[in-house]
Amino acid sequence: MATWLAGVVAAVGLGAVSPAGSALRSSLGLSAGELAWATSSITAVSAVLGIPAGWWIRRFGAHRALSWGLFVMSAATATSAAAGSWGLLLGSRVAEGVGYLLVFVAGPVVLARMTQGGIRSAALALWGTCVPMGLAIAAATGGVLASQWTWNRWLALTALGPLIMAGVLTAVLPRLPRTPEQSPRRAAGTWNGALRLGAAYGSLSLVGVGAVIVLPLFLTERREVTPTVAGTVVALVCLGSAVGGLAASWVLRRGWALSSLVPLGVLMPVACLPAFSAEFPLAVGGAAATLVLLVDGLLISAVFAAVPAAVSRAEDVDVANGILNQLGSVGMLMGPPVFGLAVAAAGWGAVAAVTLVFGGLGTVLLLTGARTSPTGTAEGVSLDAPDGVDTGEGSKPLRKAPDVRKPNRNRI
């Protein structure tokens, strides 16, 4: 739970600039483009450095990378709060992106090595809720404080969370071993499963982020609601993603097969039809949009739960999570322009078409990625600590996790 909270706190930093966007523009004299760069620079770092971060974390140690990532985020956010120019703000946000990347690559590795069996699947699925939970907290808290505080005070407040969690994790995390270095030779197809899961994450992230970005414009232009009403609807819709992730964690913990969750992806394009149609009541449209994000969040959490089954060796989990973060961040960056261009070219009905294409691609890649491993099996890998390594008081050896798609296979 402490590791999950660290991910949520890091995701708050991801969404911290948006609530203070108007104040930042007027205070620093920023253009809309400069503000957009400051907002998305964290994700851009992950889109470029995700895989190298996985390789580095393998050598540095996941538990240390997690704590240091939080510390870097705290220091960089404090610098952002004191920024007096766009250059300093952008530079500090890029540095914050480095810390964010360390947290989101190392966090799932830490969870995988502390848990086993159904608890491991549930914990990794729960990790998939970090981003929507953090963004919802940032939007809700920042929205309330934006009218009462200066943007400097708001960003300074968001710097405290990562600093506190860095100390908490240093105190409570078991001492996890570094991944031992073995021969660099890899069998053909070593990364096939991880690449497919990463592409699935990118496709599903593209759908979730893109739909949320264009929804306010649809509500204000086509439904002619006030910005306040549109903001409330969007906030509730975003929470649907977190609810979906929690649902995935709950059902996987109880032995549901991954293959039983994947077909739910068909609901996303179907729900987009009433969500982006002014012919339906606002309540119906909002509920449909929430369903889109709920299923999207559920499938994204399933992606994280499937990672151990997609690699053949324990040391590959670090890099696999780097692949997920890099391709997922590419999807987040592509989502708004892809949906925006589709709507401009074909109208609001194009939202369902784009969701069908990328949501369908994501679900297919999720299913095939979970089934694929370099050895042709999907049972996952042993994450045992080497003999003599302290894994923390009361911890158990980390044995092979059963295939989340085959709940009855608890032993091999």
CSV table of C-alpha atoms in Angstrom, one decimal:
chain,number,residue,atom,x,y,z
A,1,MET,CA,0.0,0.0,0.0
A,2,ALA,CA,2.9,2.4,0.7
A,3,THR,CA,4.3,1.7,-2.7
A,4,TRP,CA,0.9,2.3,-4.3
A,5,LEU,CA,0.5,5.6,-2.4
A,6,ALA,CA,4.0,6.6,-3.7
A,7,GLY,CA,2.6,6.1,-7.3
A,8,VAL,CA,-0.5,8.2,-6.5
A,9,VAL,CA,1.6,11.0,-5.1
A,10,ALA,CA,3.9,11.0,-8.1
A,11,ALA,CA,0.8,11.1,-10.4
A,12,VAL,CA,-0.4,14.2,-8.5
A,13,GLY,CA,2.7,15.9,-9.7
A,14,LEU,CA,1.9,14.9,-13.3
A,15,GLY,CA,-1.4,16.9,-13.1
A,16,ALA,CA,-0.3,19.7,-10.8
A,17,VAL,CA,0.3,22.4,-13.4
A,18,SER,CA,-3.2,22.2,-15.1
A,19,PRO,CA,-5.2,23.6,-12.1
A,20,ALA,CA,-2.9,26.5,-11.9
A,21,GLY,CA,-2.6,27.0,-15.7
A,22,SER,CA,-4.4,30.4,-15.8
A,23,ALA,CA,-2.4,31.9,-12.9
A,24,LEU,CA,0.9,30.6,-14.4
A,25,ARG,CA,0.2,32.2,-17.8
A,26,SER,CA,-0.6,35.6,-16.3
A,27,SER,CA,2.2,35.5,-13.8
A,28,LEU,CA,5.0,34.4,-16.1
A,29,GLY,CA,3.5,35.7,-19.4
A,30,LEU,CA,3.3,32.3,-21.0
A,31,SER,CA,1.7,31.5,-24.3
A,32,ALA,CA,-0.7,28.5,-24.6
A,33,GLY,CA,2.1,26.5,-26.3
A,34,GLU,CA,4.6,27.2,-23.6
A,35,LEU,CA,2.1,26.2,-20.9
A,36,ALA,CA,1.4,23.0,-22.8
A,37,TRP,CA,5.1,22.1,-22.9
A,38,ALA,CA,5.3,22.7,-19.2
A,39,THR,CA,2.3,20.5,-18.6
A,40,SER,CA,3.4,17.6,-20.9
A,41,SER,CA,7.1,17.6,-20.4
A,42,ILE,CA,6.9,14.9,-17.6
A,43,THR,CA,5.2,12.5,-20.0
A,44,ALA,CA,7.7,13.4,-22.8
A,45,VAL,CA,10.6,12.3,-20.6
A,46,SER,CA,9.0,8.9,-20.1
A,47,ALA,CA,8.3,8.6,-23.9
A,48,VAL,CA,12.0,9.1,-24.6
A,49,LEU,CA,13.8,7.4,-21.7
A,50,GLY,CA,11.5,4.6,-20.5
A,51,ILE,CA,13.5,1.7,-21.7
A,52,PRO,CA,16.9,3.1,-20.7
A,53,ALA,CA,15.4,3.7,-17.2
A,54,GLY,CA,14.5,0.0,-17.0
A,55,TRP,CA,18.1,-1.0,-17.8
A,56,TRP,CA,19.5,1.4,-15.3
A,57,ILE,CA,17.1,0.4,-12.5
A,58,ARG,CA,18.1,-3.2,-13.0
A,59,ARG,CA,21.6,-2.2,-11.9
A,60,PHE,CA,20.7,0.4,-9.3
A,61,GLY,CA,18.0,-1.5,-7.5
A,62,ALA,CA,14.3,-1.0,-7.7
A,63,HIS,CA,13.6,0.0,-4.1
A,64,ARG,CA,16.4,2.6,-4.1
A,65,ALA,CA,15.2,3.9,-7.5
A,66,LEU,CA,11.7,4.3,-6.1
A,67,SER,CA,12.8,6.4,-3.1
A,68,TRP,CA,15.2,8.5,-5.1
A,69,GLY,CA,12.6,9.1,-7.8
A,70,LEU,CA,10.3,10.6,-5.2
A,71,PHE,CA,13.1,12.7,-3.8
A,72,VAL,CA,14.0,14.0,-7.2
A,73,MET,CA,10.3,14.9,-7.9
A,74,SER,CA,10.1,16.8,-4.6
A,75,ALA,CA,13.2,18.8,-5.2
A,76,ALA,CA,12.2,19.6,-8.8
A,77,THR,CA,8.7,20.6,-7.8
A,78,ALA,CA,10.0,22.9,-5.2
A,79,THR,CA,12.2,24.5,-7.9
A,80,SER,CA,9.1,24.9,-10.1
A,81,ALA,CA,7.3,26.7,-7.3
A,82,ALA,CA,10.1,29.3,-7.2
A,83,ALA,CA,10.4,29.6,-11.0
A,84,GLY,CA,10.4,33.1,-12.3
A,85,SER,CA,10.6,32.3,-16.0
A,86,TRP,CA,9.4,29.7,-18.5
A,87,GLY,CA,12.9,28.3,-19.0
A,88,LEU,CA,13.3,27.5,-15.3
A,89,LEU,CA,9.8,26.1,-15.1
A,90,LEU,CA,10.3,23.9,-18.1
A,91,GLY,CA,13.7,22.7,-16.8
A,92,SER,CA,12.4,21.8,-13.4
A,93,ARG,CA,9.4,20.0,-14.9
A,94,VAL,CA,11.8,17.9,-17.1
A,95,ALA,CA,13.8,17.1,-14.0
A,96,GLU,CA,10.5,16.1,-12.3
A,97,GLY,CA,9.8,13.9,-15.2
A,98,VAL,CA,13.0,12.0,-14.5
A,99,GLY,CA,11.9,11.3,-11.0
A,100,TYR,CA,8.4,10.4,-12.2
A,101,LEU,CA,9.9,7.9,-14.6
A,102,LEU,CA,12.0,6.2,-11.9
A,103,VAL,CA,8.9,5.9,-9.7
A,104,PHE,CA,6.7,4.4,-12.4
A,105,VAL,CA,9.3,1.9,-13.7
A,106,ALA,CA,10.5,0.8,-10.2
A,107,GLY,CA,7.1,0.7,-8.5
A,108,PRO,CA,5.7,-2.4,-10.3
A,109,VAL,CA,9.1,-4.1,-9.9
A,110,VAL,CA,9.0,-3.6,-6.1
A,111,LEU,CA,5.4,-4.9,-6.0
A,112,ALA,CA,6.2,-8.0,-8.0
A,113,ARG,CA,9.2,-8.9,-5.8
A,114,MET,CA,7.3,-8.4,-2.5
A,115,THR,CA,4.3,-10.5,-3.5
A,116,GLN,CA,3.3,-13.8,-5.1
A,117,GLY,CA,0.3,-15.6,-6.5
A,118,GLY,CA,-3.0,-13.8,-6.6
A,119,ILE,CA,-1.8,-11.0,-4.4
A,120,ARG,CA,0.9,-10.2,-7.0
A,121,SER,CA,-1.7,-10.0,-9.7
A,122,ALA,CA,-4.0,-7.8,-7.5
A,123,ALA,CA,-1.1,-5.5,-6.5
A,124,LEU,CA,0.1,-5.0,-10.0
A,125,ALA,CA,-3.5,-4.3,-11.2
A,126,LEU,CA,-3.9,-1.8,-8.3
A,127,TRP,CA,-0.8,0.0,-9.6
A,128,GLY,CA,-2.7,0.7,-12.8
A,129,THR,CA,-4.9,3.1,-10.8
A,130,CYS,CA,-2.1,5.4,-9.7
A,131,VAL,CA,-2.3,7.8,-12.6
A,132,PRO,CA,-6.1,8.3,-12.6
A,133,MET,CA,-6.2,8.6,-8.8
A,134,GLY,CA,-3.4,11.1,-8.8
A,135,LEU,CA,-4.9,13.2,-11.6
A,136,ALA,CA,-8.3,13.2,-9.9
A,137,ILE,CA,-6.7,14.4,-6.6
A,138,ALA,CA,-4.7,17.1,-8.4
A,139,ALA,CA,-7.7,18.3,-10.3
A,140,ALA,CA,-10.0,18.3,-7.2
A,141,THR,CA,-7.6,19.8,-4.7
A,142,GLY,CA,-5.9,22.2,-7.2
A,143,GLY,CA,-9.3,23.4,-8.4
A,144,VAL,CA,-10.3,24.3,-4.8
A,145,LEU,CA,-7.0,25.9,-3.9
A,146,ALA,CA,-6.5,27.8,-7.2
A,147,SER,CA,-8.9,30.5,-6.3
A,148,GLN,CA,-7.5,30.9,-2.8
A,149,TRP,CA,-3.7,30.3,-3.1
A,150,THR,CA,-1.1,31.5,-5.5
A,151,TRP,CA,0.3,29.0,-8.0
A,152,ASN,CA,3.6,29.0,-6.1
A,153,ARG,CA,2.0,27.9,-2.9
A,154,TRP,CA,0.0,25.1,-4.7
A,155,LEU,CA,3.2,23.7,-6.4
A,156,ALA,CA,5.1,23.9,-3.1
A,157,LEU,CA,2.3,21.9,-1.4
A,158,THR,CA,2.6,19.2,-4.1
A,159,ALA,CA,6.4,19.0,-3.4
A,160,LEU,CA,5.7,17.7,0.2
A,161,GLY,CA,4.0,14.5,-0.8
A,162,PRO,CA,6.9,12.9,-2.6
A,163,LEU,CA,9.3,14.0,0.1
A,164,ILE,CA,7.2,12.4,2.8
A,165,MET,CA,6.6,9.2,0.8
A,166,ALA,CA,10.4,8.9,0.1
A,167,GLY,CA,11.0,8.8,3.8
A,168,VAL,CA,8.2,6.4,4.5
A,169,LEU,CA,9.4,3.9,1.8
A,170,THR,CA,12.9,4.1,3.1
A,171,ALA,CA,11.6,3.0,6.5
A,172,VAL,CA,9.1,0.3,5.5
A,173,LEU,CA,10.3,-1.3,2.3
A,174,PRO,CA,12.0,-4.7,2.7
A,175,ARG,CA,15.6,-4.9,1.5
A,176,LEU,CA,15.2,-6.1,-2.0
A,177,PRO,CA,18.2,-7.6,-3.9
A,178,ARG,CA,19.6,-6.0,-7.0
A,179,THR,CA,18.9,-8.1,-10.1
A,180,PRO,CA,21.9,-10.2,-10.8
A,181,GLU,CA,23.7,-9.6,-14.1
A,182,GLN,CA,23.8,-12.6,-16.4
A,183,SER,CA,24.8,-13.2,-19.9
A,184,PRO,CA,23.7,-10.4,-22.2
A,185,ARG,CA,22.7,-13.0,-24.8
A,186,ARG,CA,18.9,-13.2,-25.4
A,187,ALA,CA,16.9,-15.8,-27.1
A,188,ALA,CA,14.9,-14.7,-30.2
A,189,GLY,CA,11.6,-13.2,-29.1
A,190,THR,CA,12.8,-12.3,-25.6
A,191,TRP,CA,10.9,-9.0,-25.6
A,192,ASN,CA,7.9,-10.0,-27.7
A,193,GLY,CA,5.5,-10.2,-24.8
A,194,ALA,CA,6.7,-7.0,-23.1
A,195,LEU,CA,6.6,-5.1,-26.4
A,196,ARG,CA,3.0,-6.3,-27.1
A,197,LEU,CA,1.9,-5.3,-23.6
A,198,GLY,CA,3.7,-1.9,-24.0
A,199,ALA,CA,1.9,-1.3,-27.3
A,200,ALA,CA,-1.4,-2.4,-25.6
A,201,TYR,CA,-0.7,0.1,-22.8
A,202,GLY,CA,0.1,2.8,-25.4
A,203,SER,CA,-3.1,2.2,-27.4
A,204,LEU,CA,-5.3,2.1,-24.3
A,205,SER,CA,-3.7,5.2,-22.9
A,206,LEU,CA,-4.3,7.0,-26.2
A,207,VAL,CA,-8.0,6.2,-25.9
A,208,GLY,CA,-8.3,7.3,-22.3
A,209,VAL,CA,-6.4,10.5,-22.5
A,210,GLY,CA,-7.8,11.5,-25.9
A,211,ALA,CA,-11.4,10.9,-24.9
A,212,VAL,CA,-11.0,13.0,-21.7
A,213,ILE,CA,-9.3,15.8,-23.5
A,214,VAL,CA,-12.0,16.2,-26.2
A,215,LEU,CA,-14.9,15.7,-23.8
A,216,PRO,CA,-14.9,19.2,-22.3
A,217,LEU,CA,-15.0,20.7,-25.8
A,218,PHE,CA,-18.0,18.5,-26.8
A,219,LEU,CA,-19.9,19.4,-23.6
A,220,THR,CA,-19.4,23.2,-24.0
A,221,GLU,CA,-19.9,23.3,-27.8
A,222,ARG,CA,-22.5,20.7,-28.6
A,223,ARG,CA,-24.4,20.4,-25.3
A,224,GLU,CA,-23.8,24.1,-24.4
A,225,VAL,CA,-23.2,23.5,-20.7
A,226,THR,CA,-21.2,25.9,-18.6
A,227,PRO,CA,-17.5,25.3,-18.0
A,228,THR,CA,-18.3,24.4,-14.3
A,229,VAL,CA,-20.8,21.7,-15.3
A,230,ALA,CA,-18.3,20.4,-17.9
A,231,GLY,CA,-15.5,20.3,-15.4
A,232,THR,CA,-17.7,18.4,-12.9
A,233,VAL,CA,-18.7,15.8,-15.5
A,234,VAL,CA,-15.1,15.3,-16.7
A,235,ALA,CA,-13.9,14.8,-13.1
A,236,LEU,CA,-16.5,12.1,-12.5
A,237,VAL,CA,-15.6,10.5,-15.8
A,238,CYS,CA,-11.9,10.4,-14.8
A,239,LEU,CA,-12.7,8.6,-11.6
A,240,GLY,CA,-14.2,5.9,-13.7
A,241,SER,CA,-10.7,4.9,-14.8
A,242,ALA,CA,-9.7,4.5,-11.1
A,243,VAL,CA,-12.8,2.4,-10.4
A,244,GLY,CA,-12.0,0.2,-13.3
A,245,GLY,CA,-8.5,-0.4,-12.0
A,246,LEU,CA,-9.8,-1.2,-8.5
A,247,ALA,CA,-12.2,-3.7,-10.1
A,248,ALA,CA,-9.5,-5.4,-12.0
A,249,SER,CA,-7.4,-5.7,-8.8
A,250,TRP,CA,-10.4,-7.2,-6.9
A,251,VAL,CA,-11.4,-9.8,-9.5
A,252,LEU,CA,-7.8,-10.9,-10.3
A,253,ARG,CA,-7.2,-11.3,-6.5
A,254,ARG,CA,-10.2,-13.7,-6.5
A,255,GLY,CA,-8.8,-15.8,-9.4
A,256,TRP,CA,-10.6,-14.5,-12.4
A,257,ALA,CA,-8.9,-15.3,-15.7
A,258,LEU,CA,-7.4,-12.4,-17.6
A,259,SER,CA,-9.1,-13.7,-20.8
A,260,SER,CA,-12.5,-13.0,-19.1
A,261,LEU,CA,-11.6,-9.3,-18.7
A,262,VAL,CA,-10.3,-8.6,-22.2
A,263,PRO,CA,-13.6,-8.9,-24.1
A,264,LEU,CA,-15.0,-6.0,-22.1
A,265,GLY,CA,-13.0,-3.8,-24.5
A,266,VAL,CA,-15.9,-4.0,-26.9
A,267,LEU,CA,-17.9,-1.8,-24.6
A,268,MET,CA,-15.6,1.2,-25.2
A,269,PRO,CA,-16.6,2.1,-28.8
A,270,VAL,CA,-20.2,1.2,-28.1
A,271,ALA,CA,-20.4,3.5,-25.1
A,272,CYS,CA,-18.7,6.4,-27.1
A,273,LEU,CA,-21.8,6.6,-29.3
A,274,PRO,CA,-24.1,8.0,-26.6
A,275,ALA,CA,-21.2,9.7,-24.8
A,276,PHE,CA,-20.5,12.0,-27.7
A,277,SER,CA,-24.1,12.4,-29.0
A,278,ALA,CA,-26.2,15.4,-28.0
A,279,GLU,CA,-29.4,13.4,-28.6
A,280,PHE,CA,-29.1,11.6,-25.3
A,281,PRO,CA,-29.7,13.3,-21.9
A,282,LEU,CA,-26.6,14.7,-20.2
A,283,ALA,CA,-26.8,12.1,-17.4
A,284,VAL,CA,-26.8,9.2,-20.0
A,285,GLY,CA,-23.9,10.7,-21.9
A,286,GLY,CA,-21.9,11.2,-18.7
A,287,ALA,CA,-22.6,7.6,-17.6
A,288,ALA,CA,-21.5,6.3,-21.0
A,289,ALA,CA,-18.3,8.3,-20.9
A,290,THR,CA,-17.6,7.0,-17.4
A,291,LEU,CA,-18.1,3.5,-18.7
A,292,VAL,CA,-15.5,4.1,-21.5
A,293,LEU,CA,-12.9,5.2,-18.9
A,294,LEU,CA,-13.9,2.4,-16.5
A,295,VAL,CA,-13.2,-0.3,-19.0
A,296,ASP,CA,-10.1,1.5,-20.2
A,297,GLY,CA,-8.8,1.7,-16.6
A,298,LEU,CA,-9.6,-2.0,-16.0
A,299,LEU,CA,-7.7,-3.1,-19.1
A,300,ILE,CA,-4.7,-0.9,-18.3
A,301,SER,CA,-4.5,-2.5,-14.8
A,302,ALA,CA,-4.7,-5.9,-16.5
A,303,VAL,CA,-1.7,-4.9,-18.6
A,304,PHE,CA,0.4,-4.4,-15.4
A,305,ALA,CA,-0.8,-7.6,-13.9
A,306,ALA,CA,0.2,-9.5,-17.1
A,307,VAL,CA,3.9,-8.3,-17.1
A,308,PRO,CA,5.4,-11.2,-15.0
A,309,ALA,CA,3.8,-13.7,-17.4
A,310,ALA,CA,5.3,-12.0,-20.4
A,311,VAL,CA,9.0,-12.4,-19.4
A,312,SER,CA,11.1,-15.4,-18.8
A,313,ARG,CA,13.6,-14.1,-16.3
A,314,ALA,CA,13.4,-12.1,-13.1
A,315,GLU,CA,15.9,-9.5,-14.3
A,316,ASP,CA,13.8,-8.7,-17.4
A,317,VAL,CA,10.9,-7.4,-15.3
A,318,ASP,CA,12.7,-4.0,-14.8
A,319,VAL,CA,13.2,-3.5,-18.5
A,320,ALA,CA,9.6,-4.7,-19.3
A,321,ASN,CA,8.2,-2.0,-17.1
A,322,GLY,CA,10.5,0.5,-18.9
A,323,ILE,CA,9.0,-0.6,-22.2
A,324,LEU,CA,5.5,-0.2,-20.7
A,325,ASN,CA,6.2,3.3,-19.5
A,326,GLN,CA,7.8,4.4,-22.7
A,327,LEU,CA,5.1,3.1,-25.1
A,328,GLY,CA,2.4,4.2,-22.7
A,329,SER,CA,3.7,7.7,-22.6
A,330,VAL,CA,3.9,7.8,-26.4
A,331,GLY,CA,0.2,6.9,-26.4
A,332,MET,CA,-0.6,9.7,-23.9
A,333,LEU,CA,1.2,12.2,-26.0
A,334,MET,CA,-0.6,11.0,-29.2
A,335,GLY,CA,-4.1,10.8,-27.8
A,336,PRO,CA,-5.1,14.5,-27.9
A,337,PRO,CA,-3.9,15.2,-31.4
A,338,VAL,CA,-5.3,12.0,-32.8
A,339,PHE,CA,-8.7,12.5,-31.4
A,340,GLY,CA,-8.6,16.2,-32.3
A,341,LEU,CA,-7.7,15.6,-35.9
A,342,ALA,CA,-10.4,12.9,-36.2
A,343,VAL,CA,-13.1,15.2,-34.8
A,344,ALA,CA,-12.0,18.0,-37.1
A,345,ALA,CA,-12.1,15.8,-40.1
A,346,ALA,CA,-15.3,13.7,-39.5
A,347,GLY,CA,-17.2,15.2,-36.6
A,348,TRP,CA,-18.0,13.8,-33.2
A,349,GLY,CA,-18.9,10.4,-34.5
A,350,ALA,CA,-15.2,9.9,-35.2
A,351,VAL,CA,-14.6,9.5,-31.5
A,352,ALA,CA,-16.2,6.0,-31.5
A,353,ALA,CA,-14.3,5.1,-34.6
A,354,VAL,CA,-10.9,6.0,-33.2
A,355,THR,CA,-11.8,4.2,-29.9
A,356,LEU,CA,-12.8,1.1,-31.9
A,357,VAL,CA,-9.4,1.1,-33.7
A,358,PHE,CA,-7.1,1.8,-30.8
A,359,GLY,CA,-9.2,0.2,-28.1
A,360,GLY,CA,-9.5,-2.9,-30.2
A,361,LEU,CA,-5.8,-2.9,-30.9
A,362,GLY,CA,-5.0,-2.6,-27.3
A,363,THR,CA,-7.3,-5.5,-26.2
A,364,VAL,CA,-5.9,-7.8,-28.8
A,365,LEU,CA,-2.3,-6.9,-27.9
A,366,LEU,CA,-3.1,-7.4,-24.2
A,367,LEU,CA,-4.3,-10.9,-24.8
A,368,THR,CA,-1.5,-12.0,-27.1
A,369,GLY,CA,1.1,-10.2,-25.0
A,370,ALA,CA,0.0,-12.0,-21.8
A,371,ARG,CA,0.2,-15.4,-23.7
A,372,THR,CA,3.6,-14.8,-25.2
A,373,SER,CA,6.9,-15.4,-23.4
A,374,PRO,CA,10.4,-16.2,-24.8
A,375,THR,CA,10.0,-19.8,-23.7
A,376,GLY,CA,6.6,-20.2,-25.3
A,377,THR,CA,4.8,-20.3,-21.9
A,378,ALA,CA,2.8,-17.8,-19.8
A,379,GLU,CA,3.4,-19.0,-16.3
A,380,GLY,CA,5.6,-16.1,-15.4
A,381,VAL,CA,9.0,-16.0,-13.8
A,382,SER,CA,10.5,-16.8,-10.5
A,383,LEU,CA,11.3,-13.7,-8.5
A,384,ASP,CA,13.0,-15.4,-5.6
A,385,ALA,CA,15.7,-13.6,-3.7
A,386,PRO,CA,19.1,-15.2,-3.7
A,387,ASP,CA,20.1,-17.2,-0.7
A,388,GLY,CA,21.2,-15.0,2.2
A,389,VAL,CA,19.4,-11.9,1.1
A,390,ASP,CA,17.2,-10.2,3.7
A,391,THR,CA,13.8,-9.5,2.2
A,392,GLY,CA,12.4,-7.9,5.3
A,393,GLU,CA,11.0,-9.1,8.5
A,394,GLY,CA,8.1,-11.6,8.1
A,395,SER,CA,8.4,-11.7,4.4
A,396,LYS,CA,8.2,-15.0,2.5
A,397,PRO,CA,10.3,-16.3,-0.4
A,398,LEU,CA,9.1,-14.9,-3.7
A,399,ARG,CA,8.1,-17.9,-5.7
A,400,LYS,CA,6.7,-18.2,-9.2
A,401,ALA,CA,3.3,-16.5,-9.6
A,402,PRO,CA,0.6,-18.6,-11.2
A,403,ASP,CA,-0.8,-17.6,-14.6
A,404,VAL,CA,-3.5,-15.0,-13.9
A,405,ARG,CA,-5.4,-16.5,-16.9
A,406,LYS,CA,-5.4,-20.0,-15.3
A,407,PRO,CA,-6.5,-19.5,-11.7
A,408,ASN,CA,-6.4,-23.2,-10.8
A,409,ARG,CA,-2.8,-23.7,-11.6
A,410,ASN,CA,-1.3,-22.7,-8.3
A,411,ARG,CA,1.7,-25.0,-8.4
A,412,ILE,CA,4.2,-26.3,-11.0
